[in-house]
Coordinates of C-alpha atoms in Angstrom, one line a residue:
X1 CA 252.2 -28.8 189.3
X2 CA 249.0 -30.7 188.9
X3 CA 248.3 -33.2 186.2
X4 CA 245.7 -31.7 183.8
X5 CA 244.3 -35.1 182.8
X6 CA 243.6 -36.0 186.4
X7 CA 240.2 -35.8 188.1
X8 CA 241.6 -33.5 190.7
X9 CA 239.6 -30.3 191.4
X10 CA 241.5 -27.1 190.7
X11 CA 240.9 -23.6 191.9
X12 CA 241.1 -22.1 188.4
X13 CA 238.9 -24.5 186.5
X14 CA 235.7 -22.5 187.2
X15 CA 237.4 -19.5 185.7
X16 CA 237.8 -21.2 182.4
X17 CA 234.2 -22.3 182.4
X18 CA 233.0 -18.8 183.2
X19 CA 235.2 -17.4 180.5
X20 CA 233.7 -19.9 178.0
X21 CA 230.2 -18.7 178.9
X22 CA 231.2 -15.0 178.6
X23 CA 233.1 -15.4 175.3
X24 CA 230.2 -17.5 173.9
X25 CA 227.5 -15.0 174.5
X26 CA 229.7 -12.0 173.8
X27 CA 231.0 -13.0 170.4
X28 CA 227.7 -14.4 169.3
X29 CA 226.0 -11.1 170.2
X30 CA 228.7 -9.2 168.5
X31 CA 228.1 -11.3 165.3
X32 CA 224.4 -10.7 165.6
X33 CA 224.9 -7.0 166.1
X34 CA 227.2 -6.7 163.1
X35 CA 224.8 -8.7 160.9
X36 CA 221.9 -6.6 162.0
X37 CA 223.6 -3.3 161.5
X38 CA 225.2 -4.2 158.1
X39 CA 222.0 -5.6 156.6
X40 CA 219.9 -2.8 158.0
X41 CA 221.8 -0.3 156.0
X42 CA 220.9 -2.3 152.9
X43 CA 217.3 -2.4 154.0
X44 CA 217.1 1.3 154.4
X45 CA 218.7 1.9 151.0
X46 CA 216.4 -0.6 149.3
X47 CA 213.3 0.9 151.0
X48 CA 214.0 4.2 149.3
X49 CA 213.7 2.6 145.9
X50 CA 211.0 0.1 146.8
X51 CA 209.1 0.8 150.1
X52 CA 206.8 -2.2 149.4
X53 CA 209.8 -4.6 150.0
X54 CA 210.5 -3.3 153.5
X55 CA 209.0 -6.2 155.4
X56 CA 210.2 -8.8 152.9
X57 CA 213.7 -7.5 153.4
X58 CA 213.8 -8.0 157.1
X59 CA 214.9 -11.7 156.8
X60 CA 218.6 -11.0 157.2
X61 CA 218.0 -9.1 160.5
X62 CA 215.9 -12.0 161.9
X63 CA 218.6 -14.5 160.9
X64 CA 221.3 -12.4 162.5
X65 CA 219.3 -12.1 165.7
X66 CA 219.1 -15.9 165.9
X67 CA 222.9 -16.1 166.3
X68 CA 222.7 -14.4 169.7
X69 CA 220.2 -17.1 170.8
X70 CA 222.8 -19.8 169.9
X71 CA 225.4 -18.2 172.1
X72 CA 222.8 -17.7 174.9
X73 CA 221.8 -21.4 174.9
X74 CA 225.4 -22.7 175.2
X75 CA 226.3 -20.1 177.8
X76 CA 223.3 -21.0 179.9
X77 CA 224.2 -24.6 179.7
X78 CA 227.8 -23.8 180.8
X79 CA 226.6 -21.6 183.7
X80 CA 224.3 -24.3 185.0
X81 CA 227.2 -26.7 185.3
X82 CA 229.6 -24.3 187.0
X83 CA 230.7 -25.2 190.5
X84 CA 233.7 -25.1 192.7
X85 CA 234.3 -28.8 192.2
X86 CA 235.1 -28.6 188.5
X87 CA 238.1 -30.5 187.2
X88 CA 240.6 -28.9 184.8
X89 CA 239.2 -31.0 182.0
X90 CA 235.6 -29.8 182.7
X91 CA 236.8 -26.1 182.8
X92 CA 238.7 -26.4 179.5
X93 CA 235.9 -28.2 177.8
X94 CA 233.4 -25.5 178.9
X95 CA 235.9 -22.9 177.7
X96 CA 236.1 -24.7 174.3
X97 CA 232.3 -24.8 174.1
X98 CA 232.1 -21.0 174.5
X99 CA 234.9 -20.4 172.0
X100 CA 233.2 -22.7 169.4
X101 CA 229.8 -21.1 169.5
X102 CA 231.2 -17.6 169.9
X103 CA 233.5 -17.5 166.9
X104 CA 231.0 -19.4 164.7
X105 CA 228.4 -16.8 165.6
X106 CA 230.8 -14.0 164.9
X107 CA 231.7 -15.5 161.5
X108 CA 228.1 -16.2 160.6
X109 CA 227.1 -12.6 161.6
X110 CA 229.8 -11.2 159.3
X111 CA 228.5 -13.4 156.5
X112 CA 224.9 -12.6 157.1
X113 CA 225.6 -8.8 157.3
X114 CA 227.6 -8.5 154.1
X115 CA 225.4 -10.9 152.1
X116 CA 222.2 -9.5 153.5
X117 CA 223.2 -5.9 152.7
X118 CA 224.1 -6.8 149.1
X119 CA 221.2 -9.2 148.6
X120 CA 218.6 -6.7 149.8
X121 CA 219.9 -4.0 147.6
X122 CA 220.1 -6.3 144.7
X123 CA 216.6 -7.8 145.1
X124 CA 215.2 -4.3 145.3
X125 CA 216.5 -3.6 141.8
X126 CA 215.9 -7.1 140.4
X127 CA 213.2 -9.1 142.3
X128 CA 214.3 -12.4 140.8
X129 CA 217.4 -12.3 143.1
X130 CA 215.3 -12.7 146.2
X131 CA 215.3 -16.5 146.3
X132 CA 219.1 -16.5 145.8
X133 CA 219.5 -14.1 148.6
X134 CA 217.5 -16.3 150.9
X135 CA 219.6 -19.4 150.0
X136 CA 222.8 -17.4 150.7
X137 CA 221.3 -16.4 154.1
X138 CA 220.6 -20.0 154.9
X139 CA 224.1 -21.1 154.1
X140 CA 225.5 -18.2 156.2
X141 CA 223.2 -19.0 159.1
X142 CA 224.3 -22.7 159.1
X143 CA 227.8 -21.6 160.1
X144 CA 226.4 -20.4 163.4
X145 CA 224.4 -23.6 163.7
X146 CA 227.6 -25.7 163.3
X147 CA 229.1 -23.7 166.2
X148 CA 225.9 -24.4 168.3
X149 CA 226.1 -28.1 167.7
X150 CA 229.8 -28.3 168.6
X151 CA 229.2 -26.1 171.6
X152 CA 226.3 -28.2 172.9
X153 CA 228.3 -31.4 172.4
X154 CA 231.3 -30.0 174.3
X155 CA 229.1 -28.5 177.1
X156 CA 227.3 -31.8 177.6
X157 CA 230.7 -33.6 177.6
X158 CA 231.9 -31.4 180.5
X159 CA 229.1 -32.8 182.7
X160 CA 230.0 -36.5 182.0

């Protein structure tokens, strides 16, 4: 059995790096899709009451879409560093980078979708709620940004 802390190359290390890239983009895209779908139902409901707020209410959809970009950035960084010569450490760190950005994007997508749905519906009935909705969206989006930061740090650590 090989020592996982050693600098020896392993046959299975690229598998973990590849899985990190796949999980990172998949879970981030899933979070973005959920956030878009959930907040879009609120937008359609609010547009029935106030059609003039349609374009103003698209903010949660845009913020949800950004989550997929976070996953794509980390996954591309991982893929660029994949090779047959990866050590076990590098493969596990790349896997961790994908897990970090993927689950953070998924959680942020849930938060954006639920808060965006309620916020858009509420701001259609009471326009003074709009600024509060935007603040909640920012705090929801920053969850995905934390995952991006950790994912980038881990992915760059795998190359060192």
